[in-house]
Short mmCIF file of C-alpha atoms and ligand atoms in Angstrom, two decimals:
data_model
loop_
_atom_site.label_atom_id
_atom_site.label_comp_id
_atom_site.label_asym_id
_atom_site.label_seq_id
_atom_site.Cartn_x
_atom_site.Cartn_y
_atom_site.Cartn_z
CA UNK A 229 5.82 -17.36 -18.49
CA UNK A 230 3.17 -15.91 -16.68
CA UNK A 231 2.57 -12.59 -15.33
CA UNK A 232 3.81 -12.69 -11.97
CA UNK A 233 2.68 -9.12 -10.53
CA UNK A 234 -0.31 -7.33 -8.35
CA UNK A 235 -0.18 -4.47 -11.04
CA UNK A 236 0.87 -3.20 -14.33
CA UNK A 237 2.02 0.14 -13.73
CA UNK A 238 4.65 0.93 -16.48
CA UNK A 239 6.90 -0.32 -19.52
CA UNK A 240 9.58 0.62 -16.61
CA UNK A 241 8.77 -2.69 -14.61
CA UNK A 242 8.31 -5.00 -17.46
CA UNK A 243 10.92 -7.00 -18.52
CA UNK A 244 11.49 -7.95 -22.29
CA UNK A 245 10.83 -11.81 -21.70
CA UNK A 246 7.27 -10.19 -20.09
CA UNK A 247 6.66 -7.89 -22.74
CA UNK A 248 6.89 -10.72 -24.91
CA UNK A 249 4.78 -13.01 -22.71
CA UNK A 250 1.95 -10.50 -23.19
CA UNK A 251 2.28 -9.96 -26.58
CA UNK A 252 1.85 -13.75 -26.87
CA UNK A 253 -1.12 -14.39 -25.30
CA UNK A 254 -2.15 -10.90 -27.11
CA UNK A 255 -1.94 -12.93 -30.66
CA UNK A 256 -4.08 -15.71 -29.01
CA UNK A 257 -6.58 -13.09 -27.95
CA UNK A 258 -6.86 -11.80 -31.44
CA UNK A 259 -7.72 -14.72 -32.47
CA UNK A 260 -10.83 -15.09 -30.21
CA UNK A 261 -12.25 -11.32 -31.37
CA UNK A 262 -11.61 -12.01 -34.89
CA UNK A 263 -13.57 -15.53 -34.34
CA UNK A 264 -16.75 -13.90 -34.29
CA UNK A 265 -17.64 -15.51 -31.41
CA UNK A 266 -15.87 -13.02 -29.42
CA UNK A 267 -16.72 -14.73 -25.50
CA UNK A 268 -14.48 -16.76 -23.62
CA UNK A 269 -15.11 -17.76 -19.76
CA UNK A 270 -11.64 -17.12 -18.57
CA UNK A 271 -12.81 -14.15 -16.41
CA UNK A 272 -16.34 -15.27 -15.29
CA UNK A 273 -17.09 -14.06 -11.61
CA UNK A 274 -14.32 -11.64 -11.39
CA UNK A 275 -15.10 -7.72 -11.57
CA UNK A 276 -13.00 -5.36 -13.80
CA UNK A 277 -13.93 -1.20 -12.83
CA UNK A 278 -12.61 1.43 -15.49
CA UNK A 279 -11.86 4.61 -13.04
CA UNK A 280 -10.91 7.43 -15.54
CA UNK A 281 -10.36 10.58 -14.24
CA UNK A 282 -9.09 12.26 -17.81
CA UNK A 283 -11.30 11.61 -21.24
CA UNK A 284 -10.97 8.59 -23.32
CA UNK A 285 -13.10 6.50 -26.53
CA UNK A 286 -10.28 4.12 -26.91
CA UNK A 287 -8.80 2.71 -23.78
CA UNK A 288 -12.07 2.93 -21.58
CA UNK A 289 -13.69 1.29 -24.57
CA UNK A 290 -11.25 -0.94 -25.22
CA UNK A 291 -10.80 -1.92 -21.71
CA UNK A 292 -14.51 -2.71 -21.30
CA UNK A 293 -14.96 -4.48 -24.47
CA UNK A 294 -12.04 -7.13 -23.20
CA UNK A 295 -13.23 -7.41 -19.89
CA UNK A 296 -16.69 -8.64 -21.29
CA UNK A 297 -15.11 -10.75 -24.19
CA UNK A 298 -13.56 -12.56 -21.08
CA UNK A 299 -16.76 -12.61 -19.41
CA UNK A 300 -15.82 -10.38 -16.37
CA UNK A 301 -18.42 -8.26 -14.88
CA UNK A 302 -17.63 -4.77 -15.76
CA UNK A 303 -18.77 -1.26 -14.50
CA UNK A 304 -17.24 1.75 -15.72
CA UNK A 305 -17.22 4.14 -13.16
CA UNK A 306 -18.09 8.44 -13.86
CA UNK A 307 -15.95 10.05 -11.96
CA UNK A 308 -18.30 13.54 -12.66
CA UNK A 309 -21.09 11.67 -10.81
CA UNK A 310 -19.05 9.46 -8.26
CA UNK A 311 -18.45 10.61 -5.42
CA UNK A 312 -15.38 12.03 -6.62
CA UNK A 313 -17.14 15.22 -7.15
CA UNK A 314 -18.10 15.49 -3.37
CA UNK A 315 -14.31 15.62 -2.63
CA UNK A 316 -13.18 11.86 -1.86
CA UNK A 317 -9.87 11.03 -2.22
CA UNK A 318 -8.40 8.51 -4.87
CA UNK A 319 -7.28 6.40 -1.97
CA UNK A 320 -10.63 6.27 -0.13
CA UNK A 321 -12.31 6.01 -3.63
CA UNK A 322 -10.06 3.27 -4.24
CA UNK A 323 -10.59 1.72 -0.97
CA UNK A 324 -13.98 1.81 -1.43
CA UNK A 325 -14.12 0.00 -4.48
CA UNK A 326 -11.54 -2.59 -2.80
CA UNK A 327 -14.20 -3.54 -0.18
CA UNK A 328 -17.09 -4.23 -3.24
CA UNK A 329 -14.97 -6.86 -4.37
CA UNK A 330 -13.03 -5.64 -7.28
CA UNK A 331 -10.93 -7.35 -9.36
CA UNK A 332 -9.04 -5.33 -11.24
CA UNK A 333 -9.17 -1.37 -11.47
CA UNK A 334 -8.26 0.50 -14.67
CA UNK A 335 -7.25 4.01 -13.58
CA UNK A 336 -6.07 7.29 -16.07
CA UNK A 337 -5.54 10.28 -13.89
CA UNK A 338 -4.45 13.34 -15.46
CA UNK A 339 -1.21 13.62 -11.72
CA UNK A 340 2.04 11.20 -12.61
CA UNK A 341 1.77 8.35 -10.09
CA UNK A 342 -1.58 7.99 -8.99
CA UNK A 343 -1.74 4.55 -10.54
CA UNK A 344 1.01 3.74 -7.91
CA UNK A 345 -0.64 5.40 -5.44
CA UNK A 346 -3.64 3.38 -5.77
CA UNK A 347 -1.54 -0.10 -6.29
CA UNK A 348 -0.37 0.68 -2.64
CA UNK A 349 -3.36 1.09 -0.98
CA UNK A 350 -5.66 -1.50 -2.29
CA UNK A 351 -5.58 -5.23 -2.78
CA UNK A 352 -7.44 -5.33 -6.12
CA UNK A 353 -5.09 -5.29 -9.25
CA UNK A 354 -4.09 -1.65 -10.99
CA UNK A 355 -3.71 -1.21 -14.41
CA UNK A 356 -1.81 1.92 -15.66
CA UNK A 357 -4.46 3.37 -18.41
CA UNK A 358 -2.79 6.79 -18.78
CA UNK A 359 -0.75 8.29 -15.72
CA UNK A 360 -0.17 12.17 -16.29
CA UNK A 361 3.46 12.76 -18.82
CA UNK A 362 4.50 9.56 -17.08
CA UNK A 363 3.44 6.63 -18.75
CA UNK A 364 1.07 4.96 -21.18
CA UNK A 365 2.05 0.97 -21.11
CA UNK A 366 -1.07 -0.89 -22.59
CA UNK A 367 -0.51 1.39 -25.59
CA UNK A 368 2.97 0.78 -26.08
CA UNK A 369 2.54 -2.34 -25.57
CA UNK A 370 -0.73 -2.36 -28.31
CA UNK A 371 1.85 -0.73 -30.46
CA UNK A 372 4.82 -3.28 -29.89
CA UNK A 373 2.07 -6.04 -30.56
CA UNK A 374 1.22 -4.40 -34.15
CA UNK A 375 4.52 -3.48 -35.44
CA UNK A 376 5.62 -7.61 -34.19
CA UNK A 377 2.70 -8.27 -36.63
CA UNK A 378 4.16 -7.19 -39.57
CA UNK A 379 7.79 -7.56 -38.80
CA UNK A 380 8.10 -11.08 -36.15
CA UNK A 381 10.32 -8.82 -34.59
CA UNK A 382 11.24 -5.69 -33.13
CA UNK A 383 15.20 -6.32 -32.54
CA UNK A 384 17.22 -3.32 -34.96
CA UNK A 385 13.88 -1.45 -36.42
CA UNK A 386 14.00 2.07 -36.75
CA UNK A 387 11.11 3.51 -35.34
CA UNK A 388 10.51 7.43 -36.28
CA UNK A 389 8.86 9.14 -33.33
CA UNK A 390 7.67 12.35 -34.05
CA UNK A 391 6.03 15.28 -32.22
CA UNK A 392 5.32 16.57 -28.54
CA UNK A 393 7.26 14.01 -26.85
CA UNK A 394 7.26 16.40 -23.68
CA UNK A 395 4.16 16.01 -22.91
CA UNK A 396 3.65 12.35 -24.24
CA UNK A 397 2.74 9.38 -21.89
CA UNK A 398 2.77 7.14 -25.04
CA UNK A 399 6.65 8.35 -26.37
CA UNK A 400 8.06 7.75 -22.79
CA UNK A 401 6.37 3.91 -22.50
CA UNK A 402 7.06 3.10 -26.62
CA UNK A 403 10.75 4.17 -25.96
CA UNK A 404 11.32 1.85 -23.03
CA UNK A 405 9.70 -0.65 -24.21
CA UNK A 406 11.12 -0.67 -28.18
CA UNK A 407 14.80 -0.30 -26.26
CA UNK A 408 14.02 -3.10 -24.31
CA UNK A 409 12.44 -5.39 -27.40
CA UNK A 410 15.93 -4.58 -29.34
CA UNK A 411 14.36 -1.67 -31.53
CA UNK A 412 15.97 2.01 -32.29
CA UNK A 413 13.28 4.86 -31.18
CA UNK A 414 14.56 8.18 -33.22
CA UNK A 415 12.52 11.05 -32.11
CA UNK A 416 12.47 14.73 -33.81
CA UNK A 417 10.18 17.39 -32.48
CA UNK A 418 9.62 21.51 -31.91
CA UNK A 419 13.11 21.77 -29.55
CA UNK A 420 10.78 23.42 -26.96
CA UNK A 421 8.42 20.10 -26.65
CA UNK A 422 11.91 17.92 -26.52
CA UNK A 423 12.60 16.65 -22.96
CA UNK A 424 16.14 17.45 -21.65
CA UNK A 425 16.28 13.57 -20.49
CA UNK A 426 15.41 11.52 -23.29
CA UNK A 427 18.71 10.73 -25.20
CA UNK A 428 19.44 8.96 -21.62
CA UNK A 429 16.30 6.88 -22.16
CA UNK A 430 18.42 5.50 -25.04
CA UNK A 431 15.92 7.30 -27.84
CA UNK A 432 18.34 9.09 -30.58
CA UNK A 433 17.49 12.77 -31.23
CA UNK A 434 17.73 13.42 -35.16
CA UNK A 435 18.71 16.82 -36.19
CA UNK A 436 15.68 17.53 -39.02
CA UNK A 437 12.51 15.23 -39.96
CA UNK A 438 14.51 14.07 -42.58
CA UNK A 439 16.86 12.26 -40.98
CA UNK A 440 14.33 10.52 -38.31
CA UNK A 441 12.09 9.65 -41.36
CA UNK A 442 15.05 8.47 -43.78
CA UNK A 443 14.63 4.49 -44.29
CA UNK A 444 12.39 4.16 -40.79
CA UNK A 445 10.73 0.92 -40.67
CA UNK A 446 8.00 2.37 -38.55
CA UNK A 447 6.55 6.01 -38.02
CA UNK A 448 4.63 6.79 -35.30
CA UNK A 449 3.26 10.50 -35.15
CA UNK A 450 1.92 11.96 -31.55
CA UNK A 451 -0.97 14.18 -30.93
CA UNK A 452 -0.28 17.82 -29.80
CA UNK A 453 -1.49 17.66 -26.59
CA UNK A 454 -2.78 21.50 -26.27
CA UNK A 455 -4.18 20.45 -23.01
CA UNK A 456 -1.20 19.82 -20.95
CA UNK A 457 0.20 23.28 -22.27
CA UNK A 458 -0.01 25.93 -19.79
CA UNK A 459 2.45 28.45 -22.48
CA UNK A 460 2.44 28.82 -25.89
CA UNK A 461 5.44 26.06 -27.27
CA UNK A 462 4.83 26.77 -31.15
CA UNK A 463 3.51 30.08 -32.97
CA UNK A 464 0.51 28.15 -34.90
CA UNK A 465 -0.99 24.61 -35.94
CA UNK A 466 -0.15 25.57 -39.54
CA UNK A 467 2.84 26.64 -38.69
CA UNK A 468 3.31 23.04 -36.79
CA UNK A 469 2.30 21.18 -39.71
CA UNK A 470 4.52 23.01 -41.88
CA UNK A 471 7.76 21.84 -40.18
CA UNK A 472 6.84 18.96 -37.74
CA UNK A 473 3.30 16.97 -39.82
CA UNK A 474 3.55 14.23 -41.24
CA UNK A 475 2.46 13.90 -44.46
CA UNK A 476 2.96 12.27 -47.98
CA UNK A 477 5.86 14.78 -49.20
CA UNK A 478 8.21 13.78 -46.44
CA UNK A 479 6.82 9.93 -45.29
CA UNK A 480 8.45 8.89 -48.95
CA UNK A 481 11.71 9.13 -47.08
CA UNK A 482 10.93 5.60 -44.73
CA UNK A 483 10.92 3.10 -46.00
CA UNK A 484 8.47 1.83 -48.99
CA UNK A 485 6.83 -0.96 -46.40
CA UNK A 486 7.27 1.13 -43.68
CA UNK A 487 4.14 1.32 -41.04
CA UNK A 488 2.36 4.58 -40.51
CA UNK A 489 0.88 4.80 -36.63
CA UNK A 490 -0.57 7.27 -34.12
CA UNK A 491 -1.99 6.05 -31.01
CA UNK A 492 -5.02 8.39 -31.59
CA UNK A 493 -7.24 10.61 -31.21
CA UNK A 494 -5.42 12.41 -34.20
CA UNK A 495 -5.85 16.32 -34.93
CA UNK A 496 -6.01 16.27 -38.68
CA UNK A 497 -4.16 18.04 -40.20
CA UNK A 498 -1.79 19.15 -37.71
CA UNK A 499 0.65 16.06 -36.81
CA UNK A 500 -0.50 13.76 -39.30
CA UNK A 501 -2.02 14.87 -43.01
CA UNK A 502 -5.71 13.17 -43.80
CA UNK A 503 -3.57 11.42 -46.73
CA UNK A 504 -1.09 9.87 -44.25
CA UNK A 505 -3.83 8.61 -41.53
CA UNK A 506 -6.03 7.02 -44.07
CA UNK A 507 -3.38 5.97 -46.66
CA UNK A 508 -2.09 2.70 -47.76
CA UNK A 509 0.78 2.50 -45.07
CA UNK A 510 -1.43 3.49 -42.12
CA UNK A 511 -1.89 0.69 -39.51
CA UNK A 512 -4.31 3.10 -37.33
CA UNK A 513 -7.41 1.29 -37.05
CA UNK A 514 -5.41 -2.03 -36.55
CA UNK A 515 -3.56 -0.44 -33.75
CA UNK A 516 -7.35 0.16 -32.04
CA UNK A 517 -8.33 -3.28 -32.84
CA UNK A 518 -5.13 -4.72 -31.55
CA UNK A 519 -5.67 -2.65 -28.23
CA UNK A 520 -8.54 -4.95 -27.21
CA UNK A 521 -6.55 -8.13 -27.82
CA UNK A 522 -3.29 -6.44 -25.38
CA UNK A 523 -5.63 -5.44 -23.09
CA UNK A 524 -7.69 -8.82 -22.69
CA UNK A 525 -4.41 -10.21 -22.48
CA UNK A 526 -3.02 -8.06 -19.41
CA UNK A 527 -6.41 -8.82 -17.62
CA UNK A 528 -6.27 -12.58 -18.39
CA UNK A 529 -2.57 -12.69 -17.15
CA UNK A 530 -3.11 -10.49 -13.51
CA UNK A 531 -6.29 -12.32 -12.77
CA UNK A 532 -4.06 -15.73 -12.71
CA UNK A 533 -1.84 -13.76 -9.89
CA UNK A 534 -3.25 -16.14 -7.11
CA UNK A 535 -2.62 -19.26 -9.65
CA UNK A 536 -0.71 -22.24 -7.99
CA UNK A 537 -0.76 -24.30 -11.02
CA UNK A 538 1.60 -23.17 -14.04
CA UNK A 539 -1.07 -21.89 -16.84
CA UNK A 540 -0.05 -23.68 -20.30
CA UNK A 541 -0.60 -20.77 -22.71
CA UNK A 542 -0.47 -22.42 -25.63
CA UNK A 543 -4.04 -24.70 -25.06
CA UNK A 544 -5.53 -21.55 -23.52
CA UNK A 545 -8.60 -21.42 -26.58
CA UNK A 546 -9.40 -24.87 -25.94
CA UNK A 547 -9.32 -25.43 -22.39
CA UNK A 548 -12.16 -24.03 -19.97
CA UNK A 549 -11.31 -21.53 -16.93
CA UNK A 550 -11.86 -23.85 -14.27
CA UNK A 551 -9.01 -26.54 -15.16
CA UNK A 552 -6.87 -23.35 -16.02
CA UNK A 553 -7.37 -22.17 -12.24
CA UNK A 554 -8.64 -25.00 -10.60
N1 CP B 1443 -4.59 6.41 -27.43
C1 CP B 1443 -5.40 6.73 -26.39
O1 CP B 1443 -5.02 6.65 -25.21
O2 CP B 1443 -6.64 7.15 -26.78
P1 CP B 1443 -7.82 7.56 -25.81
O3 CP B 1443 -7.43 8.86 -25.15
O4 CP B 1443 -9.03 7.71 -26.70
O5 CP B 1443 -7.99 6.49 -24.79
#
């Protein structure tokens, strides 16, 4: 199946059979970075622009680094020396990119719905990198892709999410999408970073860390995002790690196999112990890794939108761009 949208905005508008599209083509993608060779054609003479309006080392990075492996022509726009910074708008900004010929624009903007905002007013394809508290797809999806690494599958794992889930972009989009891929998304949390909503996202709230952790098959911790708190929601960082970090006296409670993720960047220390992120279960660095493949992926699948011909997947390493397209 191929992607059949303009945009990838959220996990929201993905189905499961596309979800698991991506994640195919994601495993053929690895393939081609850990090859060495790392250069493919399948995106020569289109133009991929990274707009981030909110910091970033993986994403933008990761972003980038696809776009090239695919050959695209990339430019990674500073929004502190764009024209941003005189005042434009993000729908003349996007407009103005539109008319230079863009391909694809990766936006993060730190407002809920700007992605969507752009999607509607320009013809080039949007990619979701980071929208506000709303969502983060590419990274649940990069997560989805490395937990169906290890397991095949994601139908009846118990995945332990724990941490600020208020304020967390990559909870809300690794909820929808592990409900939609058959998983069980427990979350635990400080009650005051807890949205009301999420039990009717389908996510279970577990009364202590104990019982989220107890047999999980995955763990994922979150960052504390201190940024996006205007109000003090817990007394102290020690005090957070005390009761809500992760570390190797309460992760013997998943199970022995069981995968140890965070989406990054980490504060050590705080959500996640410096024995946890670098020990033997952690899958942290793979997850990064794995975020280039997802993301190459998601740009090789939109920038077939104006395909007529049906794209045969499985022969995609060995057959060049222009009988793919043609
Ligand atoms: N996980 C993630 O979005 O990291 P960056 O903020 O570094 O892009």
């Amino acid at each position: 199946m191929k992607l059949n949208k303009k945009d990838v905005l959220g996990i929201s508008e993905l189905t499961a059979d596309e979800i698991s599209s991506v994640l195919d083509i994601a495993s053929i993608m690895k393939k081609i970075i850990l090859s060495g060779t790392k250069k493919t054609n399948y995106l020569r003479g289109k133009t991929v622009l990274t707009l981030f309006y909110e910091n970033s080392t993986r994403t933008r990075v990761s972003f980038e680094l696809a776009a090239k492996y695919l050959s695209a022509d990339t430019i990674n726009i500073n929004v502190s020396t764009s024209s941003v910074a005189k005042g434009e708008t993000l729908i003349d900004t996007g407009k103005t990119l539109d008319s230079m010929g863009a391909d694809i624009i990766i936006i993060r903007h730190s407002m809920s719905g700007a992605p969507h905002l752009l999607a509607k007013n320009v013809n080039s394809s949007v990619i979701n990198a980071g929208d506000g508290m709303h969502e983060h797809p590419t990274q649940a999806l990069l997560d989805m892709f490395t937990i169906r690494e290890y397991y095949k599958s994601l139908k009846g794992l118990k995945v332990a999410i724990i941490g600020d889930i208020y304020h967390s972009r990559v909870a809300r989009s690794n909820i929808m999408g592990l409900i939609k891929m058959g998983a069980k998304p427990v979350i635990f949390g400080p009650s005051t970073l807890i949205p009301t909503e999420i039990e009717s996202m389908g996510a279970k709230l577990s009364p202590t860390i104990d019982d989220a952790l107890y047999q999980a098959d995955v763990v994922m911790g979150l960052r504390m995002q201190l940024e996006r708190q205007k109000h003090a929601l817990f007394p102290t960082k020690n005090e957070y790690a005390k009761f809500f970090g992760l570390n190797e006296s309460n992760m013997y409670l998943a199970k022995e196999n069981a995968l140890w993720m965070h989406p990054g960047p980490v504060n050590r220390g705080v959500e996640m112990s410096s024995n946890v992120i670098d020990g033997r279960n952690s899958v942290i660095n793979e997850q990064v890794t794995n975020g280039i493949a997802v993301r190459m992926a998601l740009l090789y699948m939109l920038s077939g939108k104006e395909s007529k011909k049906e794209v045969n997947y499985n022969n995609i390493i060995s057959i060049p761009m222009q009988e793919v397209y043609a």
